[in-house]
XYZ file of C-alpha atoms in Angstrom:
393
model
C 57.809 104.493 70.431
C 59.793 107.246 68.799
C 63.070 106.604 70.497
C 62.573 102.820 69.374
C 62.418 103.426 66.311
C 65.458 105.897 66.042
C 67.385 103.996 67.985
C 66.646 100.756 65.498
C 67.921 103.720 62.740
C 70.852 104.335 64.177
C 72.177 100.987 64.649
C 70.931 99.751 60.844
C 73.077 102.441 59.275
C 76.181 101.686 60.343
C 75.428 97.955 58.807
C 74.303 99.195 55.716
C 77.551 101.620 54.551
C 79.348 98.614 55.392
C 77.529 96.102 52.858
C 78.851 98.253 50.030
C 78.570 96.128 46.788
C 82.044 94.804 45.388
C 82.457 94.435 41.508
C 86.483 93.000 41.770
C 85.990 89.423 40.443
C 84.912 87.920 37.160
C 85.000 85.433 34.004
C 86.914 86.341 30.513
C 84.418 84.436 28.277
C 87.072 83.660 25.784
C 88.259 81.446 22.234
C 91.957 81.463 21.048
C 92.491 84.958 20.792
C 91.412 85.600 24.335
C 94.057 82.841 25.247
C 96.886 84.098 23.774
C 96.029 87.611 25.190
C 95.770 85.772 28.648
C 99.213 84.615 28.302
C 101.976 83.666 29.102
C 101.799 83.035 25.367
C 105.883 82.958 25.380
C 105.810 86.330 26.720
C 107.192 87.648 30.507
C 103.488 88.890 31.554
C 100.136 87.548 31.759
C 96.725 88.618 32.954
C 97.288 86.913 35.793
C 100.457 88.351 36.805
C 99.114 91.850 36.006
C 96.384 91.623 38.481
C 99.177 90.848 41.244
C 100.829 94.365 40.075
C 97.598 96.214 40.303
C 96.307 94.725 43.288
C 99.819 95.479 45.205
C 99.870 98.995 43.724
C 96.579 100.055 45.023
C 97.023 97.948 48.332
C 93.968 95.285 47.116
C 94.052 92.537 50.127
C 91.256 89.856 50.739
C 87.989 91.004 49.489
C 89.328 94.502 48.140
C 92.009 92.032 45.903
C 90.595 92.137 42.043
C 90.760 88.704 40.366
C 89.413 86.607 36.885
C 89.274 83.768 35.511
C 88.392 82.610 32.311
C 86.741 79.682 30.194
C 86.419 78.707 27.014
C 83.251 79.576 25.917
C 81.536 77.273 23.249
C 81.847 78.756 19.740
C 78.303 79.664 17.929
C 79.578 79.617 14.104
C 81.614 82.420 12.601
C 79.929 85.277 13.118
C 79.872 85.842 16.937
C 78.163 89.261 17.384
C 75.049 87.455 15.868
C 75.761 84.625 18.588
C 76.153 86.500 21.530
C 73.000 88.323 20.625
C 70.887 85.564 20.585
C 72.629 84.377 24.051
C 71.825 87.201 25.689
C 68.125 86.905 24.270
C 68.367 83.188 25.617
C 67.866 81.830 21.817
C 70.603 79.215 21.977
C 69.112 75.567 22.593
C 71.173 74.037 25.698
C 73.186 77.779 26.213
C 72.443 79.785 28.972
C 74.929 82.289 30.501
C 72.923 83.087 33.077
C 74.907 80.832 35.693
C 77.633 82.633 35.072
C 76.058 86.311 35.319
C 75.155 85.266 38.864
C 78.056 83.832 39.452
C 80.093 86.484 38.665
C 80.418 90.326 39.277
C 82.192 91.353 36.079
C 81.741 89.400 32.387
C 83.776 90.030 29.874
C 82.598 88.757 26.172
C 84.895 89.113 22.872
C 84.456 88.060 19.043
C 87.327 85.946 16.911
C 88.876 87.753 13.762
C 86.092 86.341 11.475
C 84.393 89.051 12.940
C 86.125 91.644 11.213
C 85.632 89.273 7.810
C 82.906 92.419 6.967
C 81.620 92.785 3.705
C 79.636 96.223 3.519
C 77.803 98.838 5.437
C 74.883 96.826 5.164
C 71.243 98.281 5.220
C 67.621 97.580 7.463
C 66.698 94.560 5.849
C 70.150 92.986 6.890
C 68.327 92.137 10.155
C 66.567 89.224 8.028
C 69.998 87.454 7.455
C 71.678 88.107 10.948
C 74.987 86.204 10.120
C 75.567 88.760 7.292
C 78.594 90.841 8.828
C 77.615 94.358 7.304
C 78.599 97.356 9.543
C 74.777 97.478 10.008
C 73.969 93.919 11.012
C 77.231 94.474 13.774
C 75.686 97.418 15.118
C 71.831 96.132 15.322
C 73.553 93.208 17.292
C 75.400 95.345 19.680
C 73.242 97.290 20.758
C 70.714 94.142 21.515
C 73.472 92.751 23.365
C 73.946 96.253 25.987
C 70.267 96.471 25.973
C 70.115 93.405 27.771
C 73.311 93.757 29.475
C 71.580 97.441 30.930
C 69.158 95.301 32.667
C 71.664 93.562 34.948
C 73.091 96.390 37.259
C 74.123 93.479 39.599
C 76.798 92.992 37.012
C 79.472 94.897 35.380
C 80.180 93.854 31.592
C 83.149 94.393 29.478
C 82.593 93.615 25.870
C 86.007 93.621 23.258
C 85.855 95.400 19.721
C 86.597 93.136 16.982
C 89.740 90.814 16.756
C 91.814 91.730 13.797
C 93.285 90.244 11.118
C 96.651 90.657 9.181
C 96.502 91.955 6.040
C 97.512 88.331 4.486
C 94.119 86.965 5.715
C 92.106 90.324 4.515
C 91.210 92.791 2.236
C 91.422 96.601 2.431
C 87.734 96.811 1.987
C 87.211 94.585 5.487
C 89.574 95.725 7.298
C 88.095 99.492 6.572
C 84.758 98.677 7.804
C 86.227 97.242 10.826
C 88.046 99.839 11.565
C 84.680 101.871 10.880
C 82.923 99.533 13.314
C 85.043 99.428 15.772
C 85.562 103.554 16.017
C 82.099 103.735 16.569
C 81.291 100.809 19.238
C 83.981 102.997 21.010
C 84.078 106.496 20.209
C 80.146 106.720 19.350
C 78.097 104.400 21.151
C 80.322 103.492 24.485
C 80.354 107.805 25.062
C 76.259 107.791 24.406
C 76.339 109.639 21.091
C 74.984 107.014 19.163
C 71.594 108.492 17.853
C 69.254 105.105 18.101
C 71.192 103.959 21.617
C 70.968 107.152 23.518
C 73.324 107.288 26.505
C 75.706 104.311 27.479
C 74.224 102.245 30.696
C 77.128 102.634 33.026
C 77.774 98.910 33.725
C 79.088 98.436 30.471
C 82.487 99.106 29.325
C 84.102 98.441 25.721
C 87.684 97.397 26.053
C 89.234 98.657 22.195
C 91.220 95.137 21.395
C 90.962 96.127 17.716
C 92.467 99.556 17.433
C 95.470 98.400 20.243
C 97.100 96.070 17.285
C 95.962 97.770 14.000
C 97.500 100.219 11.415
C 95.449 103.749 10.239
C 93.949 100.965 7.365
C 92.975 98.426 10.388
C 94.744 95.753 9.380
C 96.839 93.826 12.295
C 100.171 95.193 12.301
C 102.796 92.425 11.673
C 104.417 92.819 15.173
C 101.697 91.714 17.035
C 100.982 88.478 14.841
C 102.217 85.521 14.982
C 103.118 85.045 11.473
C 101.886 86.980 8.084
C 99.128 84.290 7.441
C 97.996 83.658 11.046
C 96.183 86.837 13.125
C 96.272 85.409 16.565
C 97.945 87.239 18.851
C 101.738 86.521 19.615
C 104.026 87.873 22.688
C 104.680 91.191 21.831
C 100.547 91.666 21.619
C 100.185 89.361 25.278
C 102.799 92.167 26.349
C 100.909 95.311 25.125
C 97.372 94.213 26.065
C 97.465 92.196 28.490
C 98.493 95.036 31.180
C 95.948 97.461 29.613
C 93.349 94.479 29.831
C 93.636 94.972 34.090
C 94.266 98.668 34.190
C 90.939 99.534 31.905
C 88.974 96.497 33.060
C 89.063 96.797 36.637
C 89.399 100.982 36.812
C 86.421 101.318 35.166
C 84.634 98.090 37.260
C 85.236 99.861 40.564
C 84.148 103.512 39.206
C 81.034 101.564 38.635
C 81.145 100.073 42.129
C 81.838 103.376 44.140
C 79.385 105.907 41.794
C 82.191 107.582 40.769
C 83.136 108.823 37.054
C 85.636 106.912 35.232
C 89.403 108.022 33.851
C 91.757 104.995 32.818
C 95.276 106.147 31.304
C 97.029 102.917 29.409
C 99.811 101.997 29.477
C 100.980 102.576 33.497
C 104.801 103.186 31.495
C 106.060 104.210 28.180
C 109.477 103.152 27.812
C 111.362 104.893 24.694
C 114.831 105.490 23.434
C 117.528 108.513 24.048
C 116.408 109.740 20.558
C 113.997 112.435 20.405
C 110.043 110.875 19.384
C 106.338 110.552 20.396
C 104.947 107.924 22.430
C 101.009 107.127 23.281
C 98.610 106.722 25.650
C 95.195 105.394 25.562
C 92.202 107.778 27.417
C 89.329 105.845 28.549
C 86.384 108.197 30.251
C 83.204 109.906 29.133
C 84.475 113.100 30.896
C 86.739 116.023 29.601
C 90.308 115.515 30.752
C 93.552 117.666 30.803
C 96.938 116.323 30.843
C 100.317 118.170 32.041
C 103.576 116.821 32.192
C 106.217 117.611 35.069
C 109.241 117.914 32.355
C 110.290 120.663 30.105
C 111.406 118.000 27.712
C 108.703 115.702 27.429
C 105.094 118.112 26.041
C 101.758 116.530 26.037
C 98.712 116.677 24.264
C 96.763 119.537 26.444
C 93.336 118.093 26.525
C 90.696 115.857 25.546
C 86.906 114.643 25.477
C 86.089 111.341 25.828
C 87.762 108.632 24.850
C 91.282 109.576 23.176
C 95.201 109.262 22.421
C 97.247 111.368 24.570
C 100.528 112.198 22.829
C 103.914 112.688 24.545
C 106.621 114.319 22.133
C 110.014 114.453 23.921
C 113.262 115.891 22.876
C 116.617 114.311 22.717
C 118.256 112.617 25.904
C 122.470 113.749 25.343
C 123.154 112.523 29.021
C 124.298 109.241 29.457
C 121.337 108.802 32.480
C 117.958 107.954 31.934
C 115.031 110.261 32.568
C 112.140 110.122 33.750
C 108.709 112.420 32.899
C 105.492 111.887 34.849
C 102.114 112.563 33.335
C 99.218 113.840 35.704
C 95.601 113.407 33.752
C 92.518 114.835 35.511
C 88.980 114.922 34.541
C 86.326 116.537 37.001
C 85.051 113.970 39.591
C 87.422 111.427 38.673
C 90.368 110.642 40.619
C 93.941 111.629 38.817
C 95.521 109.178 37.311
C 99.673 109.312 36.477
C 101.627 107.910 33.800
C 105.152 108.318 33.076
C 107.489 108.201 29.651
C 110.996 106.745 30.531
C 114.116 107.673 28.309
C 116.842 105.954 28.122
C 120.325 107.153 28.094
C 122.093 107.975 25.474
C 125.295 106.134 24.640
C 128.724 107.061 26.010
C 130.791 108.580 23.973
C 134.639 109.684 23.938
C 136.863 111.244 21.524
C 140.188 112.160 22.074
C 142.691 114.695 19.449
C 145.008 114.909 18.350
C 146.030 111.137 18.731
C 150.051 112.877 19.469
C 151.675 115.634 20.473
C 155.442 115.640 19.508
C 157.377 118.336 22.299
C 160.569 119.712 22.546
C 163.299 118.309 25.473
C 162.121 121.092 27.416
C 159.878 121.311 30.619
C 156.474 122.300 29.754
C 152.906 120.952 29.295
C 150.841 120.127 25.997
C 147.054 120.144 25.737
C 144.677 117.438 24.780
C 140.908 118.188 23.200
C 138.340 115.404 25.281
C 134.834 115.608 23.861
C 132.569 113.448 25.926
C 128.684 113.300 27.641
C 129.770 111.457 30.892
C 132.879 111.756 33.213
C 136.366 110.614 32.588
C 139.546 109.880 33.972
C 142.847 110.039 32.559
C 146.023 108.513 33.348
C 149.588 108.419 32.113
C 151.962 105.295 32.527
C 155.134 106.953 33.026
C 156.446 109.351 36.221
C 157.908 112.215 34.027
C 154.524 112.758 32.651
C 151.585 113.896 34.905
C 147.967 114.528 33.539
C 144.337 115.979 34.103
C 143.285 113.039 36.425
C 139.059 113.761 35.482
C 136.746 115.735 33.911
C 133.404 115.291 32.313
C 131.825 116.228 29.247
């Protein structure tokens, strides 16, 4: 009976690593904002097209191959923390997203602008008029919302801080509380050190939307909008997000599928002038992390904890060749992840003096100043006249 039974054991293992649970597809619950960011939205790049990069860059094929899709999910009034709390509590006559949770491995949910249309910080008895968007009616609803999401390990959930709006459509006091808001769905509550939530179920991820297109006031920067008076997203914002949308998204879905910790670096590139400057990077982890770069002229910030901006200042590029610096962050039981700051060239230049030289009938040779940061060549149109044929700088 004994050899039976372990011989049942050791075949059953084998079948069991292999049934590993997969969290690579899902649905982008979305409204008009979510489209845009979806793109094309007049823009080279989509979410679509970004899952082909990351897939081929981390050799995704069949099964292994991430992939979304998304649908227009019905509106609930203007306030839509309030209405995706009382979806998830299965309040919504003739609503029920629970088709679509077990349809799906990964759900991602997101609010509209209005939601950043706050009014004040809001107090307990808020909770009696739940479409009142005070910072502590948002909160209250969030945390219902993971609560229930916690329940579902079968899935992984994304959920978006607040759309924002351009300052045309605001006010400072709004867009502060937002801002407010959204710092602490991210930076407090997503890294456990919200006092009422505890520690941050590990199926749940918050993408920052908000803090991708805003100024140090939160209001949507112009660059990203389509006009002054409208605050849905236009190219340049498909562009920026929608590549950080994949990279966080699914990084942090399949750290929840294989156990592991999670460490997502966005953007993949930074690409900046010749000039010297700073460029960013957004940290996404729970974990401490370190960052070193592999140039002399491109210095990074050192380290981190938790969610955070890594800085790269670089110094001037005088060549004429682009440069390239790559960016190793680690945090303990996390796999590395690499970035890399491009710099662009800096612009030939040539200068030539005197413009003359007048010599005497004589045999002999006159000399030129060239002051340039590439190679040249030089040549003279007559016989009786022979010259430097190169140099460079």
């Amino acid at each position: 009976m004994r050899k039976n039974i372990l011989f049942f054991l050791i075949i059953l293992t084998p079948f069991l690593t292999s049934a590993q649970e997969l969290f690579r597809s899902g649905r982008f619950l979305h409204h008009s904002t979510g489209q845009n960011i979806w793109g094309p939205n007049g823009s080279q790049t989509s979410i679509p097209l970004q899952m082909e990069i990351y897939n081929t860059s981390h050799g995704y094929t069949g099964t292994n191959a991430v992939t979304m899709s998304k649908w227009w999910w019905p509106s609930g009034g203007d306030n839509e923390w309030e209405y995706w709390h009382r979806i998830f509590d299965d309040e919504v006559p003739g609503v029920s997203i629970t088709p679509i949770l077990n349809s799906n491995k990964i759900v991602v949910i997101k609010s509209c602008y209005p939601s950043s249309e706050m009014v004040g910080w809001g107090q307990p008895s808020d909770t009696l008029t739940p479409t009142l968007k005070t910072n502590y009616n948002h909160k209250w609803h969030w945390r219902s919302i993971v609560n229930v999401m916690a329940q579902r390990p079968q899935n992984f959930f994304v959920i978006w801080t607040n759309a924002p709006h351009v300052a045309g459509n605001t006010n400072a006091n709004a867009a502060g509380l937002a801002k407010q808001f959204c710092e602490w769905a991210k930076d407090t509550l997503a890294v456990g050190l919200d006092p009422v939530m505890g520690s941050f179920p590990p199926n749940i991820y918050v993408f920052d939307y908000f803090s991708k297109l805003t100024d140090e006031n939160g209001f949507q920067m112009l660059q990203y909008a389509v006009s002054n008076t409208d605050s849905h997203p236009n190219a340049l914002a498909t562009e920026l997000v929608a590549p950080q949308f994949v990279t966080e998204i699914f990084d942090a879905a399949i750290a929840y599928e294989q156990g592991g910790a999670i460490l997502s670096v966005s953007p993949q590139n930074q690409n900046v002038t010749a000039a010297a400057g700073s460029t960013n990077f957004n940290v996404a982890t729970t974990l401490a992390w370190t960052a070193q770069s592999n140039a002399g002229w491109c210095t990074v910030t050192p380290s981190g904890n938790g969610n955070g901006t890594l800085t790269a200042s670089y110094t001037e590029n005088t060549s004429t060749t682009s440069r390239t610096a790559t960016i190793t962050i680690s945090a303990s039981g996390a796999p590395d992840q690499t970035v890399s700051v491009i710099q662009a060239g800096a612009a030939a230049t040539l200068s030539v003096s005197p413009q003359s030289q007048n010599v005497g009938a004589a045999q002999g040779s006159a000399n030129f100043s060239v002051v340039s940061n590439t190679s040249w060549t030089a040549q003279s149109n007559t016989g009786w006249c022979t010259v430097t044929p190169s140099g460079s700088g």
